[in-house]
Amino acid sequence: MTGHAWPEVYKKLGVAPIINAQSWITALGGSIMRPEVLQAMDDAAGVFIDIKKLNLAAGEVVATACGAERGLVTGGCAAAQVLMGAACMTGTSEEKAEQLPDTTGMKNEILLFDGQRNRYDKAFITAGGKLVTFGDGDSVTSEDLEQAITDKTACVAFVVAPFLPAGIGLEETIRIAHERGVPVIVDAAAEVPPRANLSKFHEMGADLVAFSGGKGIGGPQSTGLLAGKAELMEAVVMNSLNLDSSIAAIGRPMKVSKENIVGLVTALQLFTDSDEAAEWQGWHSKAEYVAERLTGIDGVRVEIEDDPSERQGPQPVLYFEEDYSGPSIAEIKEQLEAGDPGIFVGGGGAREEINIVMVNVQEGEEVIIADRFNEILRG
Ligand SMILES: *Cc1c(COP(=O)(O)O)cnc(C)c1O
């Protein structure tokens, strides 16, 4: 074992730490919380408080950070998606909220551009709605959306993610939907940093916007933040663990503990207060180090790429040329993952490349990564 101490709690379970060069992905543990966040959670855990008051106060912090009318800490971005879908179907009617997941008599269609179908979109309809797609694969026009909107439309969902096409774009989506009195809800789970995105989609006029708390923000992995227009947020809160009301809310299985609420609030404040340029520079230096160590391998071209619409932070991308004759991408990844410590990188599948994402690479791990790649590719 090189590089990492193996925490006793994981050792007892026989689960070894790995190097995460694949991004803020759930399967590898999201992100690592800063000591201040852990301390805040520890402090929060030692006393009882009124969760209702805590939710209100934390919601204000979220709203301020997002430049929105009202906010809420949720049990992840996916939980926020469930609540956004529910809110658009029930509005502020307690009767309708009680009736979910049965949506008889409600507007229950949630529209989504076909090209943005993804493995998280079921959360939009978990509350009982029906997903209705428009467009065909990656191709879509404004007319497609206009024609898809009916008197059964509860909302239009939009997903911002580097791996998905934007279709007609969020602004045009909002224009068309709002002309017809239909709200727009946004899954922007992994879109921060940049910090400016916390408020960007609200400024465009989106009604509700959700982010993960446990990705770039560095909060607890099972938290998220949801913010938006006051009336729809009222409906969100009603469908969540709402201690003000006696309804059996659809959001009950997605409660957030006091420790997690405090952890998210603390992480969010540290995140908005910290220096984005310095953070970026840190990732860039690691990317440059690895890229330099991997130049001159036969048939492998290394580029540092950092376009935010394509990539999560600056990262070396390995392209395998015609004359490359080493192990396949799948074999390289297999060897990296089987090593000690295991190293997880992005790429393969649809992308004929390997990308080494630096946002979660801890100090010194870039050396281990470069060493292992050299053993596999030059060895
Ligand atoms: C990660 C992700 C989610 C889920 O977020 P959680 O905070 O893990 O619930 C949803 N949508 C997209 C596009 C994501 O990347």
Short mmCIF file of C-alpha atoms and ligand atoms in Angstrom, two decimals:
data_model
loop_
_atom_site.label_atom_id
_atom_site.label_comp_id
_atom_site.label_asym_id
_atom_site.label_seq_id
_atom_site.Cartn_x
_atom_site.Cartn_y
_atom_site.Cartn_z
CA MET A 1 0.00 0.00 0.00
CA THR A 2 1.49 3.31 -1.07
CA GLY A 3 0.34 6.83 -0.41
CA HIS A 4 -2.69 6.22 1.76
CA ALA A 5 -3.19 5.33 5.34
CA TRP A 6 -5.88 2.67 5.58
CA PRO A 7 -8.42 3.94 8.12
CA GLU A 8 -9.21 1.34 10.77
CA VAL A 9 -12.97 1.64 10.13
CA TYR A 10 -12.47 0.52 6.54
CA LYS A 11 -9.78 -2.03 7.38
CA LYS A 12 -12.18 -3.85 9.68
CA LEU A 13 -14.55 -4.12 6.75
CA GLY A 14 -11.81 -5.17 4.34
CA VAL A 15 -12.44 -2.17 2.05
CA ALA A 16 -9.26 -0.41 0.89
CA PRO A 17 -9.00 3.26 -0.12
CA ILE A 18 -8.53 4.01 -3.80
CA ILE A 19 -7.33 6.98 -5.85
CA ASN A 20 -10.26 8.78 -7.46
CA ALA A 21 -9.18 10.27 -10.80
CA GLN A 22 -12.65 9.87 -12.26
CA SER A 23 -14.47 12.86 -10.73
CA TRP A 24 -17.12 13.47 -8.10
CA ILE A 25 -18.87 10.24 -8.78
CA THR A 26 -21.15 8.53 -6.31
CA ALA A 27 -19.62 5.11 -6.94
CA LEU A 28 -16.25 6.30 -5.63
CA GLY A 29 -17.50 8.24 -2.63
CA GLY A 30 -18.49 11.65 -4.04
CA SER A 31 -15.98 14.05 -2.55
CA ILE A 32 -13.85 14.39 0.58
CA MET A 33 -15.20 16.72 3.23
CA ARG A 34 -12.89 19.34 4.68
CA PRO A 35 -11.92 19.11 8.37
CA GLU A 36 -14.12 22.17 9.13
CA VAL A 37 -17.13 20.34 7.67
CA LEU A 38 -16.44 17.21 9.71
CA GLN A 39 -15.98 19.31 12.84
CA ALA A 40 -19.30 21.08 12.22
CA MET A 41 -21.06 17.74 11.78
CA ASP A 42 -19.46 16.43 14.96
CA ASP A 43 -20.64 19.54 16.85
CA ALA A 44 -24.12 19.18 15.38
CA ALA A 45 -24.42 15.55 16.40
CA GLY A 46 -24.05 16.15 20.13
CA VAL A 47 -27.30 17.99 20.85
CA PHE A 48 -30.99 17.88 20.01
CA ILE A 49 -32.49 20.73 17.99
CA ASP A 50 -35.81 21.53 16.35
CA ILE A 51 -35.36 20.14 12.81
CA LYS A 52 -38.07 22.42 11.48
CA LYS A 53 -36.17 25.52 12.58
CA LEU A 54 -32.89 24.06 11.31
CA ASN A 55 -34.41 23.36 7.89
CA LEU A 56 -35.70 26.92 7.66
CA ALA A 57 -32.38 28.49 8.65
CA ALA A 58 -30.36 26.20 6.37
CA GLY A 59 -32.81 26.89 3.54
CA GLU A 60 -32.04 30.58 3.87
CA VAL A 61 -28.32 29.92 3.49
CA VAL A 62 -29.03 27.87 0.35
CA ALA A 63 -31.33 30.56 -1.06
CA THR A 64 -28.73 33.28 -0.49
CA ALA A 65 -25.92 31.22 -2.06
CA CYS A 66 -28.12 30.58 -5.11
CA GLY A 67 -29.60 34.06 -5.39
CA ALA A 68 -33.06 32.49 -5.21
CA GLU A 69 -36.23 33.29 -3.26
CA ARG A 70 -36.21 30.15 -1.14
CA GLY A 71 -34.01 27.10 -0.62
CA LEU A 72 -33.92 23.69 1.03
CA VAL A 73 -31.26 21.12 1.89
CA THR A 74 -32.31 17.80 0.34
CA GLY A 75 -31.15 14.20 0.50
CA GLY A 76 -29.07 14.52 -2.68
CA CYS A 77 -29.76 16.03 -6.09
CA ALA A 78 -31.87 12.99 -6.99
CA ALA A 79 -34.09 13.60 -3.95
CA ALA A 80 -34.43 17.21 -5.08
CA GLN A 81 -35.54 15.93 -8.49
CA VAL A 82 -38.27 13.86 -6.84
CA LEU A 83 -39.44 16.92 -4.89
CA MET A 84 -39.35 19.20 -7.95
CA GLY A 85 -41.50 16.74 -9.91
CA ALA A 86 -43.91 16.41 -6.99
CA ALA A 87 -44.17 20.17 -6.46
CA CYS A 88 -45.03 20.84 -10.10
CA MET A 89 -47.83 18.26 -9.96
CA THR A 90 -49.38 19.19 -6.62
CA GLY A 91 -48.73 22.92 -6.39
CA THR A 92 -49.57 23.99 -2.85
CA SER A 93 -52.59 21.68 -2.53
CA GLU A 94 -52.24 19.50 0.57
CA GLU A 95 -54.91 17.20 -0.79
CA LYS A 96 -52.90 16.51 -3.92
CA ALA A 97 -49.68 16.05 -1.93
CA GLU A 98 -51.48 13.49 0.22
CA GLN A 99 -52.70 11.69 -2.90
CA LEU A 100 -49.23 11.09 -4.41
CA PRO A 101 -47.96 8.86 -5.98
CA ASP A 102 -51.48 8.54 -7.44
CA THR A 103 -51.69 11.49 -9.85
CA THR A 104 -55.30 11.01 -11.01
CA GLY A 105 -56.77 14.41 -11.81
CA MET A 106 -53.44 16.23 -11.75
CA LYS A 107 -51.22 17.62 -14.46
CA ASN A 108 -48.72 14.79 -14.36
CA GLU A 109 -46.60 14.92 -17.49
CA ILE A 110 -42.96 15.90 -17.08
CA LEU A 111 -41.36 16.81 -20.39
CA LEU A 112 -37.73 16.05 -21.17
CA PHE A 113 -35.72 16.43 -24.38
CA ASP A 114 -35.03 12.90 -25.67
CA GLY A 115 -31.29 13.61 -25.96
CA GLN A 116 -31.15 14.35 -22.22
CA ARG A 117 -32.51 10.98 -21.12
CA ASN A 118 -30.04 9.74 -18.50
CA ARG A 119 -29.67 7.32 -15.66
CA TYR A 120 -30.94 9.83 -13.10
CA ASP A 121 -34.12 10.91 -14.89
CA LYS A 122 -36.37 8.41 -13.11
CA ALA A 123 -36.15 10.65 -10.06
CA PHE A 124 -38.28 13.25 -11.90
CA ILE A 125 -41.20 10.78 -11.95
CA THR A 126 -40.63 8.87 -8.73
CA ALA A 127 -43.45 10.91 -7.17
CA GLY A 128 -45.88 9.42 -9.70
CA GLY A 129 -45.52 11.54 -12.82
CA LYS A 130 -45.07 10.39 -16.36
CA LEU A 131 -41.96 11.21 -18.39
CA VAL A 132 -42.85 12.48 -21.88
CA THR A 133 -39.93 13.05 -24.22
CA PHE A 134 -39.73 15.46 -27.14
CA GLY A 135 -37.24 15.60 -30.01
CA ASP A 136 -35.66 12.51 -31.46
CA GLY A 137 -32.30 11.39 -30.14
CA ASP A 138 -29.98 14.39 -30.16
CA SER A 139 -32.10 16.30 -32.67
CA VAL A 140 -34.74 18.74 -31.43
CA THR A 141 -36.44 22.02 -32.42
CA SER A 142 -38.40 24.66 -30.55
CA GLU A 143 -41.54 23.39 -32.32
CA ASP A 144 -40.97 19.94 -30.83
CA LEU A 145 -41.22 21.42 -27.36
CA GLU A 146 -44.15 23.69 -28.26
CA GLN A 147 -46.10 20.71 -29.58
CA ALA A 148 -45.28 18.54 -26.58
CA ILE A 149 -46.81 20.98 -24.09
CA THR A 150 -50.45 20.10 -23.35
CA ASP A 151 -52.93 20.73 -20.54
CA LYS A 152 -51.44 17.66 -18.82
CA THR A 153 -47.94 19.18 -18.67
CA ALA A 154 -46.76 19.67 -15.09
CA CYS A 155 -43.33 21.08 -16.01
CA VAL A 156 -40.42 20.87 -18.40
CA ALA A 157 -37.30 19.24 -16.97
CA PHE A 158 -33.84 20.26 -18.19
CA VAL A 159 -30.54 18.54 -17.40
CA VAL A 160 -27.22 20.39 -17.50
CA ALA A 161 -24.34 17.92 -17.68
CA PRO A 162 -21.11 17.70 -19.69
CA PHE A 163 -22.14 14.31 -21.05
CA LEU A 164 -25.53 15.51 -22.39
CA PRO A 165 -26.51 17.75 -25.33
CA ALA A 166 -28.20 21.07 -24.54
CA GLY A 167 -30.78 20.74 -27.33
CA ILE A 168 -32.55 24.06 -27.83
CA GLY A 169 -30.82 25.37 -24.69
CA LEU A 170 -32.13 26.31 -21.28
CA GLU A 171 -33.03 29.91 -22.17
CA GLU A 172 -35.19 28.93 -25.15
CA THR A 173 -36.77 26.13 -23.08
CA ILE A 174 -37.70 28.66 -20.39
CA ARG A 175 -39.06 31.14 -22.94
CA ILE A 176 -41.36 28.56 -24.55
CA ALA A 177 -42.50 27.01 -21.27
CA HIS A 178 -43.18 30.32 -19.53
CA GLU A 179 -45.18 31.65 -22.48
CA ARG A 180 -47.52 28.75 -21.75
CA GLY A 181 -47.46 29.10 -17.97
CA VAL A 182 -45.38 25.95 -17.48
CA PRO A 183 -42.51 25.87 -14.94
CA VAL A 184 -38.99 24.68 -15.79
CA ILE A 185 -37.04 22.48 -13.37
CA VAL A 186 -33.29 21.93 -13.69
CA ASP A 187 -31.01 19.07 -12.69
CA ALA A 188 -27.56 20.68 -12.54
CA ALA A 189 -26.13 18.12 -10.12
CA ALA A 190 -22.45 18.37 -11.01
CA GLU A 191 -22.35 21.89 -12.49
CA VAL A 192 -20.49 23.58 -9.63
CA PRO A 193 -17.76 24.72 -9.73
CA PRO A 194 -17.85 27.21 -11.38
CA ARG A 195 -19.44 28.95 -8.41
CA ALA A 196 -21.25 31.33 -10.76
CA ASN A 197 -23.52 28.43 -11.76
CA LEU A 198 -25.15 28.45 -8.32
CA SER A 199 -27.15 31.50 -9.44
CA LYS A 200 -26.81 31.36 -13.24
CA PHE A 201 -29.83 29.18 -14.00
CA HIS A 202 -32.02 31.17 -11.59
CA GLU A 203 -30.94 34.35 -13.36
CA MET A 204 -32.06 32.76 -16.64
CA GLY A 205 -35.49 32.34 -15.09
CA ALA A 206 -35.56 28.64 -14.15
CA ASP A 207 -38.24 27.94 -11.53
CA LEU A 208 -36.41 25.28 -9.50
CA VAL A 209 -32.74 24.26 -9.69
CA ALA A 210 -31.05 21.32 -7.96
CA PHE A 211 -27.37 20.60 -7.27
CA SER A 212 -25.58 17.76 -5.48
CA GLY A 213 -24.11 18.70 -2.10
CA GLY A 214 -21.54 15.91 -2.19
CA LYS A 215 -19.83 16.66 -5.48
CA GLY A 216 -17.93 19.90 -6.19
CA ILE A 217 -19.31 21.61 -3.09
CA GLY A 218 -17.69 19.05 -0.81
CA GLY A 219 -20.61 18.45 1.54
CA PRO A 220 -21.96 15.11 2.80
CA GLN A 221 -22.44 12.69 -0.10
CA SER A 222 -26.11 12.19 0.67
CA THR A 223 -27.06 15.87 0.52
CA GLY A 224 -28.25 18.20 -2.19
CA LEU A 225 -29.50 21.74 -2.51
CA LEU A 226 -32.69 22.90 -4.09
CA ALA A 227 -33.74 26.51 -4.60
CA GLY A 228 -36.19 28.50 -6.63
CA LYS A 229 -39.34 30.59 -6.78
CA ALA A 230 -41.19 31.01 -3.50
CA GLU A 231 -44.53 29.43 -4.42
CA LEU A 232 -43.05 26.31 -6.00
CA MET A 233 -40.61 26.01 -3.10
CA GLU A 234 -43.62 26.12 -0.78
CA ALA A 235 -44.93 23.12 -2.72
CA VAL A 236 -41.50 21.46 -2.50
CA VAL A 237 -41.42 21.86 1.28
CA MET A 238 -44.96 20.50 1.56
CA ASN A 239 -43.90 17.35 -0.29
CA SER A 240 -40.70 16.95 1.74
CA LEU A 241 -40.30 15.86 5.34
CA ASN A 242 -42.65 18.65 6.35
CA LEU A 243 -43.00 18.78 10.09
CA ASP A 244 -45.58 21.57 9.80
CA SER A 245 -48.18 19.32 8.30
CA SER A 246 -49.72 15.98 9.04
CA ILE A 247 -49.79 14.72 5.45
CA ALA A 248 -47.99 11.52 4.53
CA ALA A 249 -45.49 13.23 2.24
CA ILE A 250 -43.83 11.53 -0.72
CA GLY A 251 -40.50 12.97 0.47
CA ARG A 252 -40.49 11.21 3.84
CA PRO A 253 -37.95 8.53 2.79
CA MET A 254 -35.54 11.30 1.74
CA LYS A 255 -35.12 13.09 5.07
CA VAL A 256 -31.84 14.83 5.87
CA SER A 257 -30.29 14.42 9.32
CA LYS A 258 -29.26 17.40 11.45
CA GLU A 259 -25.59 16.48 10.97
CA ASN A 260 -25.98 16.40 7.21
CA ILE A 261 -27.88 19.69 7.11
CA VAL A 262 -25.12 21.38 9.12
CA GLY A 263 -22.42 19.67 7.04
CA LEU A 264 -23.93 20.93 3.79
CA VAL A 265 -24.40 24.47 5.06
CA THR A 266 -20.80 24.58 6.30
CA ALA A 267 -19.41 23.11 3.07
CA LEU A 268 -21.48 25.53 0.99
CA GLN A 269 -20.16 28.55 2.88
CA LEU A 270 -16.55 27.34 2.62
CA PHE A 271 -17.10 26.68 -1.05
CA THR A 272 -18.53 30.11 -1.90
CA ASP A 273 -15.82 31.83 0.20
CA SER A 274 -12.86 29.99 -1.31
CA ASP A 275 -10.71 31.05 -4.23
CA GLU A 276 -11.85 29.45 -7.48
CA ALA A 277 -8.74 30.54 -9.42
CA ALA A 278 -6.42 28.93 -6.86
CA GLU A 279 -8.48 25.73 -6.88
CA TRP A 280 -8.29 25.63 -10.69
CA GLN A 281 -4.54 26.28 -10.64
CA GLY A 282 -4.03 23.38 -8.23
CA TRP A 283 -5.83 21.00 -10.59
CA HIS A 284 -3.92 22.43 -13.54
CA SER A 285 -0.52 21.84 -11.93
CA LYS A 286 -1.38 18.20 -11.24
CA ALA A 287 -2.64 17.81 -14.81
CA GLU A 288 0.60 19.30 -16.18
CA TYR A 289 2.73 17.04 -13.99
CA VAL A 290 0.99 13.88 -15.21
CA ALA A 291 0.87 15.04 -18.85
CA GLU A 292 4.61 15.71 -18.81
CA ARG A 293 5.40 12.31 -17.34
CA LEU A 294 3.27 10.61 -19.99
CA THR A 295 4.68 12.32 -23.07
CA GLY A 296 6.72 10.33 -25.56
CA ILE A 297 4.88 7.03 -25.22
CA ASP A 298 4.61 5.38 -28.66
CA GLY A 299 1.18 5.95 -30.20
CA VAL A 300 -0.20 7.93 -27.23
CA ARG A 301 -1.01 11.63 -27.58
CA VAL A 302 -1.56 13.55 -24.34
CA GLU A 303 -3.54 16.81 -24.23
CA ILE A 304 -4.55 18.91 -21.25
CA GLU A 305 -8.21 19.83 -21.73
CA ASP A 306 -10.25 22.18 -19.57
CA ASP A 307 -13.35 23.29 -21.49
CA PRO A 308 -16.00 23.43 -18.72
CA SER A 309 -18.79 22.31 -21.07
CA GLU A 310 -16.85 19.09 -21.75
CA ARG A 311 -14.60 18.48 -18.77
CA GLN A 312 -14.72 18.65 -14.99
CA GLY A 313 -11.61 20.73 -14.35
CA PRO A 314 -8.27 20.66 -16.20
CA GLN A 315 -7.23 17.11 -16.97
CA PRO A 316 -4.78 15.15 -19.12
CA VAL A 317 -6.60 13.23 -21.84
CA LEU A 318 -4.85 10.27 -23.49
CA TYR A 319 -5.65 9.59 -27.14
CA PHE A 320 -4.51 6.34 -28.71
CA GLU A 321 -3.26 6.77 -32.31
CA GLU A 322 -3.22 4.40 -35.30
CA ASP A 323 0.28 3.14 -34.48
CA TYR A 324 -0.48 2.42 -30.82
CA SER A 325 0.08 -1.25 -30.02
CA GLY A 326 -0.15 -1.51 -26.22
CA PRO A 327 -2.97 -2.78 -24.00
CA SER A 328 -6.55 -1.68 -24.78
CA ILE A 329 -8.29 1.07 -22.81
CA ALA A 330 -10.29 -1.56 -20.95
CA GLU A 331 -7.12 -3.50 -20.10
CA ILE A 332 -5.34 -0.36 -18.90
CA LYS A 333 -8.26 0.52 -16.63
CA GLU A 334 -8.42 -3.04 -15.34
CA GLN A 335 -4.74 -2.95 -14.41
CA LEU A 336 -5.06 0.47 -12.75
CA GLU A 337 -8.05 -0.61 -10.71
CA ALA A 338 -6.44 -3.88 -9.65
CA GLY A 339 -3.28 -2.13 -8.40
CA ASP A 340 -2.38 -1.14 -4.87
CA PRO A 341 -3.84 1.39 -4.38
CA GLY A 342 -6.50 0.96 -7.05
CA ILE A 343 -6.68 3.92 -9.41
CA PHE A 344 -9.95 4.86 -11.14
CA VAL A 345 -9.84 7.08 -14.24
CA GLY A 346 -12.44 8.26 -16.74
CA GLY A 347 -12.97 7.33 -20.37
CA GLY A 348 -13.46 4.18 -22.39
CA GLY A 349 -16.92 3.15 -23.47
CA ALA A 350 -18.22 5.67 -25.99
CA ARG A 351 -15.12 7.82 -25.55
CA GLU A 352 -12.00 6.35 -27.15
CA GLU A 353 -9.75 8.04 -24.61
CA ILE A 354 -8.62 7.96 -21.04
CA ASN A 355 -9.14 11.11 -18.99
CA ILE A 356 -7.43 11.62 -15.68
CA VAL A 357 -9.70 13.92 -13.69
CA MET A 358 -7.86 15.94 -11.06
CA VAL A 359 -10.67 17.43 -8.96
CA ASN A 360 -10.50 14.62 -6.40
CA VAL A 361 -6.82 13.70 -6.71
CA GLN A 362 -5.24 14.35 -3.33
CA GLU A 363 -1.79 15.91 -2.78
CA GLY A 364 0.92 13.55 -4.03
CA GLU A 365 -1.43 11.08 -5.69
CA GLU A 366 -0.54 12.52 -9.09
CA VAL A 367 2.90 10.95 -8.65
CA ILE A 368 1.41 7.51 -7.98
CA ILE A 369 -0.87 7.91 -11.00
CA ALA A 370 2.00 8.87 -13.33
CA ASP A 371 4.17 6.00 -12.02
CA ARG A 372 1.44 3.42 -12.62
CA PHE A 373 0.65 4.67 -16.13
CA ASN A 374 4.33 4.50 -17.00
CA GLU A 375 4.61 0.94 -15.69
CA ILE A 376 1.61 -0.13 -17.76
CA LEU A 377 2.31 1.82 -20.95
CA ARG A 378 6.11 1.70 -21.10
CA GLY A 379 6.70 -1.37 -18.95
C1 LIG B 1 -24.79 12.97 -9.71
C2 LIG B 1 -25.97 13.32 -10.54
C3 LIG B 1 -27.27 13.19 -10.03
C4 LIG B 1 -27.55 12.60 -8.67
O1 LIG B 1 -27.10 13.43 -7.66
P1 LIG B 1 -27.03 12.93 -6.12
O2 LIG B 1 -26.62 14.16 -5.37
O3 LIG B 1 -26.00 11.85 -6.08
O4 LIG B 1 -28.38 12.45 -5.75
C5 LIG B 1 -28.32 13.59 -10.82
N1 LIG B 1 -28.11 14.10 -12.06
C6 LIG B 1 -26.87 14.24 -12.59
C7 LIG B 1 -26.72 14.81 -13.98
C8 LIG B 1 -25.75 13.85 -11.85
O5 LIG B 1 -24.52 13.99 -12.37
#
